[in-house]
């Protein structure tokens, strides 16, 4: 049995989550957007012409369920389609070429925190695949009239703790300091290393949050070494294999699934440039530059660039040698452009956020750098927690901008 830490009592929720002692109001059922439901089913039947029934018949069924229960339920096929299209619509994701391959685990019957935790562990085991990472999503019970939805409070299912010392320095991940403090207050105790796996914090529809320690054999980690520099192994670096996002809502046809953890596989720069390289994360560039013997006295020596390159070389090399799925930013950029071409041929818009699609190193050397993208939000979608329908949110923002005489894209007012 997985080791279970104590239950939260009088919960103090991390700052990035909800106020102390409270469940988010977004966890409550907020109704169903019928227009969004109609748009979803119109898309579903257009892209699945062999699906049973018809758009008219399905909307009649949805209307009947809404009148009787205040909500409606997707079929398994509708749920799977919606989840895959939500990935297809993810404007920040460069890996959408594989959207049809998403494995959808329907766990809408699961609400008990212990069972939710068990399914999260199974998700990690299945998605890891011994290193052959499988894009996977597990969808838990959504809110309904009189019932809150399931909630996972971690931003990713696997995160490393961050411990702030008296002198202000941090051991581990600085981005997780507040979350680490919160779970420590309620019984969890890490080893104090730079790579302690944080527990999962899960809410059921009722009662306080629960803290669960993830079994070690459910987490695959890769030690980081460099193909030319033996001293890299002395740094003791490692990173987990499965990036499983767990703090976003999944919107399908007007229904909000408040717990739908999902994963793809890592882009090398996510680990090397961002997790390891960012000054507000592990901040490894200065130390690596010193080990490389680089002149760090001035930015003009480009020591950061050279250290960043070797760090990313080490990450890609280590995952490759461990036979764990990973991709590089040049390959993935080309694949994303293939995805764009396919979708445009199918007559579908491709939402894109340039600032996320362009990799954090060698941006102009990749094809995704040299073009603009459609910024119109689409549904189904993964959205920030409690944000509601992205299309309605964007439409309202543009309406307000028009009333205020500002450009809806740039936010700038008229020239003086």
mmCIF file of C-alpha atoms in Angstrom:
data_model
loop_
_atom_site.group_PDB
_atom_site.id
_atom_site.type_symbol
_atom_site.label_atom_id
_atom_site.label_comp_id
_atom_site.label_asym_id
_atom_site.label_seq_id
_atom_site.Cartn_x
_atom_site.Cartn_y
_atom_site.Cartn_z
ATOM 1 C CA UNK A 1 0.000 0.000 0.000
ATOM 2 C CA UNK A 2 1.204 3.543 -0.747
ATOM 3 C CA UNK A 3 2.258 5.422 2.359
ATOM 4 C CA UNK A 4 -0.373 7.968 3.358
ATOM 5 C CA UNK A 5 0.507 11.076 5.317
ATOM 6 C CA UNK A 6 -1.881 12.604 7.796
ATOM 7 C CA UNK A 7 -5.043 14.407 6.751
ATOM 8 C CA UNK A 8 -5.076 18.194 6.624
ATOM 9 C CA UNK A 9 -6.706 19.785 9.668
ATOM 10 C CA UNK A 10 -7.745 23.458 9.498
ATOM 11 C CA UNK A 11 -6.012 23.587 6.131
ATOM 12 C CA UNK A 12 -3.647 26.382 5.233
ATOM 13 C CA UNK A 13 -3.561 26.325 1.467
ATOM 14 C CA UNK A 14 -0.464 27.474 -0.466
ATOM 15 C CA UNK A 15 -0.576 31.053 -1.689
ATOM 16 C CA UNK A 16 -0.885 30.026 -5.342
ATOM 17 C CA UNK A 17 -4.043 28.114 -4.478
ATOM 18 C CA UNK A 18 -6.966 29.318 -2.350
ATOM 19 C CA UNK A 19 -7.281 31.390 0.852
ATOM 20 C CA UNK A 20 -6.456 29.657 4.125
ATOM 21 C CA UNK A 21 -9.087 27.239 5.343
ATOM 22 C CA UNK A 22 -11.355 27.617 2.304
ATOM 23 C CA UNK A 23 -12.355 25.687 -0.770
ATOM 24 C CA UNK A 24 -12.350 27.737 -3.944
ATOM 25 C CA UNK A 25 -15.769 28.947 -5.048
ATOM 26 C CA UNK A 26 -14.855 27.650 -8.499
ATOM 27 C CA UNK A 27 -15.039 24.137 -7.037
ATOM 28 C CA UNK A 28 -18.809 24.645 -6.755
ATOM 29 C CA UNK A 29 -21.063 23.823 -9.679
ATOM 30 C CA UNK A 30 -21.523 26.953 -11.805
ATOM 31 C CA UNK A 31 -24.061 25.677 -14.303
ATOM 32 C CA UNK A 32 -23.699 24.541 -17.908
ATOM 33 C CA UNK A 33 -23.104 26.878 -20.831
ATOM 34 C CA UNK A 34 -25.684 25.597 -23.343
ATOM 35 C CA UNK A 35 -24.146 27.543 -26.235
ATOM 36 C CA UNK A 36 -20.769 25.960 -25.505
ATOM 37 C CA UNK A 37 -22.453 22.547 -25.377
ATOM 38 C CA UNK A 38 -24.055 23.116 -28.768
ATOM 39 C CA UNK A 39 -20.739 24.235 -30.276
ATOM 40 C CA UNK A 40 -19.058 21.112 -28.907
ATOM 41 C CA UNK A 41 -21.617 18.682 -30.291
ATOM 42 C CA UNK A 42 -21.651 20.443 -33.640
ATOM 43 C CA UNK A 43 -17.879 19.895 -33.808
ATOM 44 C CA UNK A 44 -18.183 16.331 -32.504
ATOM 45 C CA UNK A 45 -20.638 15.225 -35.203
ATOM 46 C CA UNK A 46 -18.780 17.138 -37.931
ATOM 47 C CA UNK A 47 -15.518 15.349 -37.131
ATOM 48 C CA UNK A 48 -17.141 12.000 -36.278
ATOM 49 C CA UNK A 49 -19.709 11.409 -39.023
ATOM 50 C CA UNK A 50 -20.081 7.740 -38.035
ATOM 51 C CA UNK A 51 -21.036 8.564 -34.448
ATOM 52 C CA UNK A 52 -24.437 7.193 -33.425
ATOM 53 C CA UNK A 53 -27.397 9.549 -33.389
ATOM 54 C CA UNK A 54 -27.405 13.093 -34.692
ATOM 55 C CA UNK A 55 -26.673 16.607 -33.517
ATOM 56 C CA UNK A 56 -30.367 17.402 -33.124
ATOM 57 C CA UNK A 57 -31.136 14.217 -31.228
ATOM 58 C CA UNK A 58 -28.136 14.641 -28.904
ATOM 59 C CA UNK A 59 -29.052 18.246 -28.106
ATOM 60 C CA UNK A 60 -32.582 17.126 -27.250
ATOM 61 C CA UNK A 61 -31.077 14.555 -24.855
ATOM 62 C CA UNK A 62 -28.779 17.186 -23.330
ATOM 63 C CA UNK A 63 -31.710 19.593 -22.840
ATOM 64 C CA UNK A 64 -33.702 16.831 -21.141
ATOM 65 C CA UNK A 65 -30.808 15.997 -18.775
ATOM 66 C CA UNK A 66 -30.336 19.677 -17.967
ATOM 67 C CA UNK A 67 -34.032 20.066 -17.126
ATOM 68 C CA UNK A 68 -34.031 16.963 -14.923
ATOM 69 C CA UNK A 69 -30.614 17.134 -13.246
ATOM 70 C CA UNK A 70 -29.184 20.602 -13.862
ATOM 71 C CA UNK A 71 -26.255 19.112 -15.763
ATOM 72 C CA UNK A 72 -25.560 16.399 -18.318
ATOM 73 C CA UNK A 73 -23.023 13.622 -18.847
ATOM 74 C CA UNK A 74 -20.740 13.007 -21.809
ATOM 75 C CA UNK A 75 -20.530 9.542 -23.311
ATOM 76 C CA UNK A 76 -17.106 7.894 -23.168
ATOM 77 C CA UNK A 77 -16.531 8.671 -26.846
ATOM 78 C CA UNK A 78 -17.517 12.314 -26.375
ATOM 79 C CA UNK A 79 -15.249 12.615 -23.352
ATOM 80 C CA UNK A 80 -12.277 11.131 -25.212
ATOM 81 C CA UNK A 81 -12.863 13.356 -28.235
ATOM 82 C CA UNK A 82 -13.221 16.441 -26.043
ATOM 83 C CA UNK A 83 -10.018 15.741 -24.131
ATOM 84 C CA UNK A 84 -8.027 15.188 -27.322
ATOM 85 C CA UNK A 85 -9.390 18.333 -28.955
ATOM 86 C CA UNK A 86 -8.573 20.285 -25.791
ATOM 87 C CA UNK A 87 -4.954 19.250 -26.339
ATOM 88 C CA UNK A 88 -5.252 20.181 -30.014
ATOM 89 C CA UNK A 89 -6.477 23.623 -28.919
ATOM 90 C CA UNK A 90 -3.736 24.207 -26.316
ATOM 91 C CA UNK A 91 -2.187 27.418 -27.598
ATOM 92 C CA UNK A 92 0.935 27.078 -25.435
ATOM 93 C CA UNK A 93 1.811 23.505 -26.397
ATOM 94 C CA UNK A 94 4.294 22.831 -29.197
ATOM 95 C CA UNK A 95 3.716 19.036 -29.131
ATOM 96 C CA UNK A 96 0.184 18.945 -30.537
ATOM 97 C CA UNK A 97 1.051 16.818 -33.566
ATOM 98 C CA UNK A 98 0.263 13.776 -31.417
ATOM 99 C CA UNK A 99 -3.147 14.900 -30.130
ATOM 100 C CA UNK A 100 -4.985 11.860 -31.475
ATOM 101 C CA UNK A 101 -2.710 9.524 -29.473
ATOM 102 C CA UNK A 102 -3.838 10.812 -26.054
ATOM 103 C CA UNK A 103 -4.849 7.917 -23.774
ATOM 104 C CA UNK A 104 -8.059 8.928 -21.973
ATOM 105 C CA UNK A 105 -8.780 7.314 -18.596
ATOM 106 C CA UNK A 106 -12.423 7.901 -17.661
ATOM 107 C CA UNK A 107 -12.634 7.994 -13.868
ATOM 108 C CA UNK A 108 -15.723 10.172 -13.474
ATOM 109 C CA UNK A 109 -17.115 7.698 -10.958
ATOM 110 C CA UNK A 110 -14.223 8.406 -8.568
ATOM 111 C CA UNK A 111 -14.643 11.079 -5.870
ATOM 112 C CA UNK A 112 -13.104 9.647 -2.682
ATOM 113 C CA UNK A 113 -9.644 11.220 -2.107
ATOM 114 C CA UNK A 114 -8.052 7.824 -1.404
ATOM 115 C CA UNK A 115 -9.393 6.414 -4.666
ATOM 116 C CA UNK A 116 -8.397 9.564 -6.549
ATOM 117 C CA UNK A 117 -4.866 9.155 -5.202
ATOM 118 C CA UNK A 118 -4.767 5.498 -6.231
ATOM 119 C CA UNK A 119 -5.823 6.462 -9.761
ATOM 120 C CA UNK A 120 -3.169 9.198 -9.890
ATOM 121 C CA UNK A 121 -0.508 6.630 -9.011
ATOM 122 C CA UNK A 122 -1.827 4.285 -11.682
ATOM 123 C CA UNK A 123 -1.769 7.188 -14.149
ATOM 124 C CA UNK A 124 1.923 7.744 -13.405
ATOM 125 C CA UNK A 125 2.771 4.057 -13.755
ATOM 126 C CA UNK A 126 0.869 3.697 -17.019
ATOM 127 C CA UNK A 127 2.107 6.959 -18.541
ATOM 128 C CA UNK A 128 5.726 6.170 -17.651
ATOM 129 C CA UNK A 129 5.679 2.942 -19.632
ATOM 130 C CA UNK A 130 9.154 1.950 -18.496
ATOM 131 C CA UNK A 131 10.517 5.066 -20.218
ATOM 132 C CA UNK A 132 8.304 4.973 -23.305
ATOM 133 C CA UNK A 133 6.178 7.896 -22.170
ATOM 134 C CA UNK A 134 2.513 7.762 -23.182
ATOM 135 C CA UNK A 135 0.443 10.972 -23.416
ATOM 136 C CA UNK A 136 -2.305 10.290 -20.864
ATOM 137 C CA UNK A 137 -5.176 12.065 -19.132
ATOM 138 C CA UNK A 138 -7.245 10.875 -16.173
ATOM 139 C CA UNK A 139 -10.600 12.628 -15.794
ATOM 140 C CA UNK A 140 -12.309 12.659 -12.404
ATOM 141 C CA UNK A 141 -15.817 13.617 -11.319
ATOM 142 C CA UNK A 142 -16.786 17.186 -12.236
ATOM 143 C CA UNK A 143 -18.862 19.497 -10.026
ATOM 144 C CA UNK A 144 -22.614 18.921 -10.176
ATOM 145 C CA UNK A 145 -25.613 20.588 -8.526
ATOM 146 C CA UNK A 146 -25.068 20.231 -4.770
ATOM 147 C CA UNK A 147 -21.643 18.628 -5.167
ATOM 148 C CA UNK A 148 -18.189 20.111 -5.505
ATOM 149 C CA UNK A 149 -15.706 18.649 -7.906
ATOM 150 C CA UNK A 150 -12.536 16.722 -7.155
ATOM 151 C CA UNK A 151 -9.445 18.924 -6.915
ATOM 152 C CA UNK A 152 -5.698 18.235 -7.014
ATOM 153 C CA UNK A 153 -3.832 21.166 -5.477
ATOM 154 C CA UNK A 154 -0.346 20.447 -6.846
ATOM 155 C CA UNK A 155 0.466 22.233 -10.099
ATOM 156 C CA UNK A 156 2.087 19.009 -11.364
ATOM 157 C CA UNK A 157 1.703 15.536 -9.934
ATOM 158 C CA UNK A 158 5.484 15.251 -9.560
ATOM 159 C CA UNK A 159 7.292 18.249 -8.107
ATOM 160 C CA UNK A 160 10.437 18.667 -6.013
ATOM 161 C CA UNK A 161 10.257 20.378 -2.634
ATOM 162 C CA UNK A 162 11.855 23.736 -1.921
ATOM 163 C CA UNK A 163 13.361 24.516 1.513
ATOM 164 C CA UNK A 164 14.243 28.122 2.347
ATOM 165 C CA UNK A 165 17.179 28.489 4.739
ATOM 166 C CA UNK A 166 17.654 31.251 7.322
ATOM 167 C CA UNK A 167 20.011 33.112 4.988
ATOM 168 C CA UNK A 168 17.335 33.176 2.268
ATOM 169 C CA UNK A 169 18.916 30.538 0.058
ATOM 170 C CA UNK A 170 16.816 27.615 -1.175
ATOM 171 C CA UNK A 171 17.584 23.913 -1.318
ATOM 172 C CA UNK A 172 15.473 22.346 -4.045
ATOM 173 C CA UNK A 173 12.937 24.138 -6.225
ATOM 174 C CA UNK A 174 12.277 27.760 -5.197
ATOM 175 C CA UNK A 175 8.946 27.651 -7.050
ATOM 176 C CA UNK A 176 7.680 25.098 -4.510
ATOM 177 C CA UNK A 177 8.760 26.786 -1.254
ATOM 178 C CA UNK A 178 5.262 27.888 -0.219
ATOM 179 C CA UNK A 179 3.681 24.568 -1.127
ATOM 180 C CA UNK A 180 6.430 22.737 0.776
ATOM 181 C CA UNK A 181 5.821 24.854 3.880
ATOM 182 C CA UNK A 182 2.109 24.106 3.715
ATOM 183 C CA UNK A 183 2.463 20.321 3.555
ATOM 184 C CA UNK A 184 5.127 20.402 6.280
ATOM 185 C CA UNK A 185 2.648 22.082 8.625
ATOM 186 C CA UNK A 186 0.369 19.105 8.269
ATOM 187 C CA UNK A 187 2.690 16.217 8.810
ATOM 188 C CA UNK A 188 4.821 15.724 5.730
ATOM 189 C CA UNK A 189 8.562 15.637 6.285
ATOM 190 C CA UNK A 190 11.079 15.557 3.450
ATOM 191 C CA UNK A 191 14.734 14.585 3.604
ATOM 192 C CA UNK A 192 15.902 18.134 2.943
ATOM 193 C CA UNK A 193 17.587 17.296 -0.373
ATOM 194 C CA UNK A 194 17.344 19.198 -3.641
ATOM 195 C CA UNK A 195 15.119 16.512 -5.161
ATOM 196 C CA UNK A 196 12.549 15.439 -2.548
ATOM 197 C CA UNK A 197 9.270 14.412 -4.188
ATOM 198 C CA UNK A 198 6.356 16.416 -2.786
ATOM 199 C CA UNK A 199 3.164 14.621 -1.720
ATOM 200 C CA UNK A 200 -0.115 14.958 -3.580
ATOM 201 C CA UNK A 201 -2.780 17.126 -1.961
ATOM 202 C CA UNK A 202 -6.288 16.070 -2.974
ATOM 203 C CA UNK A 203 -9.779 17.396 -2.227
ATOM 204 C CA UNK A 204 -12.889 15.286 -2.468
ATOM 205 C CA UNK A 205 -16.332 16.879 -2.769
ATOM 206 C CA UNK A 206 -16.542 17.164 1.040
ATOM 207 C CA UNK A 207 -14.190 17.291 3.987
ATOM 208 C CA UNK A 208 -10.659 18.616 4.330
ATOM 209 C CA UNK A 209 -7.864 18.033 1.815
ATOM 210 C CA UNK A 210 -5.786 14.877 2.165
ATOM 211 C CA UNK A 211 -2.016 14.496 1.795
ATOM 212 C CA UNK A 212 -0.634 11.388 0.087
ATOM 213 C CA UNK A 213 2.972 10.380 -0.377
ATOM 214 C CA UNK A 214 3.629 9.014 -3.868
ATOM 215 C CA UNK A 215 5.335 5.604 -3.839
ATOM 216 C CA UNK A 216 8.876 5.817 -5.150
ATOM 217 C CA UNK A 217 8.412 2.978 -7.624
ATOM 218 C CA UNK A 218 5.720 5.018 -9.415
ATOM 219 C CA UNK A 219 8.225 7.750 -10.295
ATOM 220 C CA UNK A 220 10.928 7.338 -12.912
ATOM 221 C CA UNK A 221 13.856 9.743 -12.529
ATOM 222 C CA UNK A 222 16.844 10.275 -14.805
ATOM 223 C CA UNK A 223 20.312 11.103 -13.363
ATOM 224 C CA UNK A 224 21.903 13.901 -15.375
ATOM 225 C CA UNK A 225 25.376 13.452 -16.838
ATOM 226 C CA UNK A 226 27.262 14.969 -19.767
ATOM 227 C CA UNK A 227 28.773 13.094 -22.730
ATOM 228 C CA UNK A 228 32.091 15.013 -22.492
ATOM 229 C CA UNK A 229 32.293 16.420 -18.962
ATOM 230 C CA UNK A 230 32.542 13.676 -16.321
ATOM 231 C CA UNK A 231 32.183 16.207 -13.503
ATOM 232 C CA UNK A 232 28.546 16.775 -14.473
ATOM 233 C CA UNK A 233 27.600 13.572 -12.655
ATOM 234 C CA UNK A 234 29.178 14.998 -9.473
ATOM 235 C CA UNK A 235 26.487 17.692 -9.394
ATOM 236 C CA UNK A 236 23.944 15.064 -8.362
ATOM 237 C CA UNK A 237 21.265 16.370 -10.719
ATOM 238 C CA UNK A 238 18.241 14.381 -11.780
ATOM 239 C CA UNK A 239 14.763 14.989 -13.138
ATOM 240 C CA UNK A 240 11.526 13.037 -13.324
ATOM 241 C CA UNK A 241 10.370 11.560 -16.615
ATOM 242 C CA UNK A 242 6.658 12.466 -16.677
ATOM 243 C CA UNK A 243 5.473 16.100 -16.743
ATOM 244 C CA UNK A 244 1.882 15.630 -15.500
ATOM 245 C CA UNK A 245 -0.030 18.926 -15.229
ATOM 246 C CA UNK A 246 -2.668 18.729 -12.503
ATOM 247 C CA UNK A 247 -3.928 22.257 -11.775
ATOM 248 C CA UNK A 248 -5.881 23.115 -14.925
ATOM 249 C CA UNK A 249 -9.597 22.782 -15.562
ATOM 250 C CA UNK A 250 -10.765 20.831 -18.597
ATOM 251 C CA UNK A 251 -13.711 22.483 -20.376
ATOM 252 C CA UNK A 252 -15.773 20.256 -22.663
ATOM 253 C CA UNK A 253 -19.191 21.273 -23.946
ATOM 254 C CA UNK A 254 -19.963 23.622 -21.069
ATOM 255 C CA UNK A 255 -18.889 21.087 -18.413
ATOM 256 C CA UNK A 256 -15.865 21.898 -16.240
ATOM 257 C CA UNK A 257 -13.766 18.961 -15.067
ATOM 258 C CA UNK A 258 -11.851 20.345 -12.088
ATOM 259 C CA UNK A 259 -9.442 17.402 -11.828
ATOM 260 C CA UNK A 260 -8.037 16.078 -15.104
ATOM 261 C CA UNK A 261 -4.270 15.536 -14.759
ATOM 262 C CA UNK A 262 -2.569 15.046 -18.116
ATOM 263 C CA UNK A 263 0.907 14.510 -19.473
ATOM 264 C CA UNK A 264 2.924 14.397 -22.644
ATOM 265 C CA UNK A 265 6.685 13.996 -22.599
ATOM 266 C CA UNK A 266 9.415 16.516 -21.953
ATOM 267 C CA UNK A 267 10.924 18.970 -24.379
ATOM 268 C CA UNK A 268 14.588 19.115 -23.371
ATOM 269 C CA UNK A 269 14.589 22.873 -22.869
ATOM 270 C CA UNK A 270 11.766 22.604 -20.334
ATOM 271 C CA UNK A 271 14.241 20.892 -18.031
ATOM 272 C CA UNK A 272 17.595 22.315 -19.117
ATOM 273 C CA UNK A 273 16.667 25.933 -19.829
ATOM 274 C CA UNK A 274 13.719 26.512 -17.520
ATOM 275 C CA UNK A 275 13.730 24.126 -14.539
ATOM 276 C CA UNK A 276 17.517 24.031 -14.190
ATOM 277 C CA UNK A 277 18.530 27.281 -15.879
ATOM 278 C CA UNK A 278 16.056 29.930 -14.722
ATOM 279 C CA UNK A 279 17.457 32.216 -12.014
ATOM 280 C CA UNK A 280 14.231 31.822 -10.006
ATOM 281 C CA UNK A 281 14.334 28.022 -10.226
ATOM 282 C CA UNK A 282 17.479 25.882 -9.709
ATOM 283 C CA UNK A 283 19.728 28.662 -11.098
ATOM 284 C CA UNK A 284 22.511 26.318 -12.229
ATOM 285 C CA UNK A 285 24.125 28.465 -14.921
ATOM 286 C CA UNK A 286 26.688 30.295 -12.724
ATOM 287 C CA UNK A 287 27.984 27.064 -11.182
ATOM 288 C CA UNK A 288 28.197 25.268 -14.516
ATOM 289 C CA UNK A 289 29.984 28.236 -16.085
ATOM 290 C CA UNK A 290 32.613 28.098 -13.338
ATOM 291 C CA UNK A 291 33.080 24.368 -13.891
ATOM 292 C CA UNK A 292 33.524 25.019 -17.597
ATOM 293 C CA UNK A 293 36.152 27.657 -16.847
ATOM 294 C CA UNK A 294 34.183 30.436 -18.539
ATOM 295 C CA UNK A 295 34.779 34.131 -17.972
ATOM 296 C CA UNK A 296 31.736 35.340 -16.029
ATOM 297 C CA UNK A 297 33.031 38.856 -15.388
ATOM 298 C CA UNK A 298 30.903 40.331 -18.164
ATOM 299 C CA UNK A 299 27.744 39.325 -19.991
ATOM 300 C CA UNK A 300 29.509 39.917 -23.324
ATOM 301 C CA UNK A 301 31.435 36.671 -23.042
ATOM 302 C CA UNK A 302 28.057 34.943 -23.480
ATOM 303 C CA UNK A 303 28.899 32.619 -20.604
ATOM 304 C CA UNK A 304 25.206 32.096 -19.849
ATOM 305 C CA UNK A 305 24.548 30.958 -23.402
ATOM 306 C CA UNK A 306 27.460 28.544 -23.370
ATOM 307 C CA UNK A 307 26.527 27.117 -19.962
ATOM 308 C CA UNK A 308 22.898 26.826 -21.056
ATOM 309 C CA UNK A 309 23.914 24.892 -24.153
ATOM 310 C CA UNK A 310 25.954 22.345 -22.177
ATOM 311 C CA UNK A 311 23.168 21.962 -19.637
ATOM 312 C CA UNK A 312 20.701 21.146 -22.399
ATOM 313 C CA UNK A 313 23.182 18.767 -24.031
ATOM 314 C CA UNK A 314 23.446 16.954 -20.694
ATOM 315 C CA UNK A 315 19.667 16.642 -20.313
ATOM 316 C CA UNK A 316 19.099 15.251 -23.821
ATOM 317 C CA UNK A 317 22.078 12.911 -23.513
ATOM 318 C CA UNK A 318 20.948 11.572 -20.127
ATOM 319 C CA UNK A 319 17.344 10.884 -21.147
ATOM 320 C CA UNK A 320 18.539 9.252 -24.377
ATOM 321 C CA UNK A 321 21.023 7.011 -22.545
ATOM 322 C CA UNK A 322 18.308 6.058 -20.019
ATOM 323 C CA UNK A 323 15.955 5.217 -22.939
ATOM 324 C CA UNK A 324 13.360 7.699 -21.672
ATOM 325 C CA UNK A 325 11.263 9.630 -24.173
ATOM 326 C CA UNK A 326 12.312 13.246 -24.687
ATOM 327 C CA UNK A 327 12.510 15.558 -27.683
ATOM 328 C CA UNK A 328 14.646 18.527 -28.690
ATOM 329 C CA UNK A 329 13.344 21.967 -29.606
ATOM 330 C CA UNK A 330 14.491 21.873 -33.246
ATOM 331 C CA UNK A 331 12.738 18.569 -33.985
ATOM 332 C CA UNK A 332 9.583 19.572 -32.128
ATOM 333 C CA UNK A 333 9.435 22.930 -33.908
ATOM 334 C CA UNK A 334 9.429 21.161 -37.263
ATOM 335 C CA UNK A 335 6.757 18.756 -36.069
ATOM 336 C CA UNK A 336 4.593 21.631 -34.892
ATOM 337 C CA UNK A 337 4.793 23.218 -38.323
ATOM 338 C CA UNK A 338 3.658 19.860 -39.739
ATOM 339 C CA UNK A 339 0.725 19.986 -37.307
ATOM 340 C CA UNK A 340 -0.120 23.505 -38.498
ATOM 341 C CA UNK A 341 -0.144 22.375 -42.118
ATOM 342 C CA UNK A 342 -2.388 19.389 -41.380
ATOM 343 C CA UNK A 343 -4.880 21.447 -39.401
ATOM 344 C CA UNK A 344 -5.019 24.188 -42.004
ATOM 345 C CA UNK A 345 -5.733 21.568 -44.684
ATOM 346 C CA UNK A 346 -8.553 20.279 -42.476
ATOM 347 C CA UNK A 347 -9.965 23.805 -42.293
ATOM 348 C CA UNK A 348 -9.357 24.167 -38.558
ATOM 349 C CA UNK A 349 -7.774 27.188 -36.863
ATOM 350 C CA UNK A 350 -4.694 26.534 -34.733
ATOM 351 C CA UNK A 351 -4.490 28.722 -31.621
ATOM 352 C CA UNK A 352 -0.920 29.672 -30.804
ATOM 353 C CA UNK A 353 0.863 31.700 -28.150
ATOM 354 C CA UNK A 354 4.157 32.793 -29.741
ATOM 355 C CA UNK A 355 5.810 33.467 -26.382
ATOM 356 C CA UNK A 356 5.291 29.812 -25.379
ATOM 357 C CA UNK A 357 5.783 28.087 -28.725
ATOM 358 C CA UNK A 358 9.196 29.631 -29.360
ATOM 359 C CA UNK A 359 11.743 27.626 -27.310
ATOM 360 C CA UNK A 360 13.712 29.352 -24.525
ATOM 361 C CA UNK A 361 16.999 28.896 -26.393
ATOM 362 C CA UNK A 362 17.984 29.252 -30.052
ATOM 363 C CA UNK A 363 14.535 30.659 -30.789
ATOM 364 C CA UNK A 364 15.351 32.252 -34.146
ATOM 365 C CA UNK A 365 17.016 29.029 -35.305
ATOM 366 C CA UNK A 366 13.638 27.266 -35.202
ATOM 367 C CA UNK A 367 10.812 27.521 -37.716
ATOM 368 C CA UNK A 368 8.185 28.465 -35.125
ATOM 369 C CA UNK A 369 9.957 31.777 -34.519
ATOM 370 C CA UNK A 370 9.352 33.202 -37.987
ATOM 371 C CA UNK A 371 5.577 33.459 -38.156
ATOM 372 C CA UNK A 372 2.465 34.765 -36.424
ATOM 373 C CA UNK A 373 -0.248 32.636 -34.821
ATOM 374 C CA UNK A 374 -4.010 32.805 -34.395
ATOM 375 C CA UNK A 375 -4.643 34.021 -30.843
ATOM 376 C CA UNK A 376 -8.366 33.198 -30.852
ATOM 377 C CA UNK A 377 -9.223 30.815 -28.032
ATOM 378 C CA UNK A 378 -11.047 27.586 -28.873
ATOM 379 C CA UNK A 379 -13.019 25.045 -26.872
ATOM 380 C CA UNK A 380 -12.737 22.301 -25.680
ATOM 381 C CA UNK A 381 -9.754 23.594 -23.761
ATOM 382 C CA UNK A 382 -7.491 23.279 -20.772
ATOM 383 C CA UNK A 383 -7.883 26.526 -18.847
ATOM 384 C CA UNK A 384 -6.337 28.023 -15.705
ATOM 385 C CA UNK A 385 -8.115 26.911 -12.578
ATOM 386 C CA UNK A 386 -11.470 28.649 -12.154
ATOM 387 C CA UNK A 387 -11.080 30.746 -15.312
ATOM 388 C CA UNK A 388 -14.300 29.551 -16.976
ATOM 389 C CA UNK A 389 -14.910 29.396 -20.716
ATOM 390 C CA UNK A 390 -11.878 30.823 -22.573
ATOM 391 C CA UNK A 391 -13.942 31.889 -25.595
ATOM 392 C CA UNK A 392 -16.440 33.819 -23.466
ATOM 393 C CA UNK A 393 -13.587 35.338 -21.458
ATOM 394 C CA UNK A 394 -11.788 36.518 -24.598
ATOM 395 C CA UNK A 395 -15.000 37.852 -26.151
ATOM 396 C CA UNK A 396 -15.801 39.846 -23.032
ATOM 397 C CA UNK A 397 -12.266 41.250 -22.889
ATOM 398 C CA UNK A 398 -12.557 42.431 -26.483
ATOM 399 C CA UNK A 399 -15.969 43.981 -25.815
ATOM 400 C CA UNK A 400 -14.622 45.940 -22.859
ATOM 401 C CA UNK A 401 -11.585 46.988 -24.860
ATOM 402 C CA UNK A 402 -13.797 48.295 -27.647
ATOM 403 C CA UNK A 403 -15.871 50.297 -25.156
ATOM 404 C CA UNK A 404 -12.730 51.803 -23.689
ATOM 405 C CA UNK A 405 -11.259 52.670 -27.084
ATOM 406 C CA UNK A 406 -8.233 50.390 -26.844
ATOM 407 C CA UNK A 407 -6.878 47.836 -29.261
ATOM 408 C CA UNK A 408 -8.145 44.361 -28.231
ATOM 409 C CA UNK A 409 -4.841 42.794 -29.267
ATOM 410 C CA UNK A 410 -2.184 45.186 -28.002
ATOM 411 C CA UNK A 411 -4.204 46.851 -25.238
ATOM 412 C CA UNK A 412 -3.004 50.276 -26.439
ATOM 413 C CA UNK A 413 -5.243 53.336 -26.667
ATOM 414 C CA UNK A 414 -5.538 55.644 -29.665
ATOM 415 C CA UNK A 415 -2.483 57.694 -30.588
ATOM 416 C CA UNK A 416 -2.346 61.120 -28.983
#
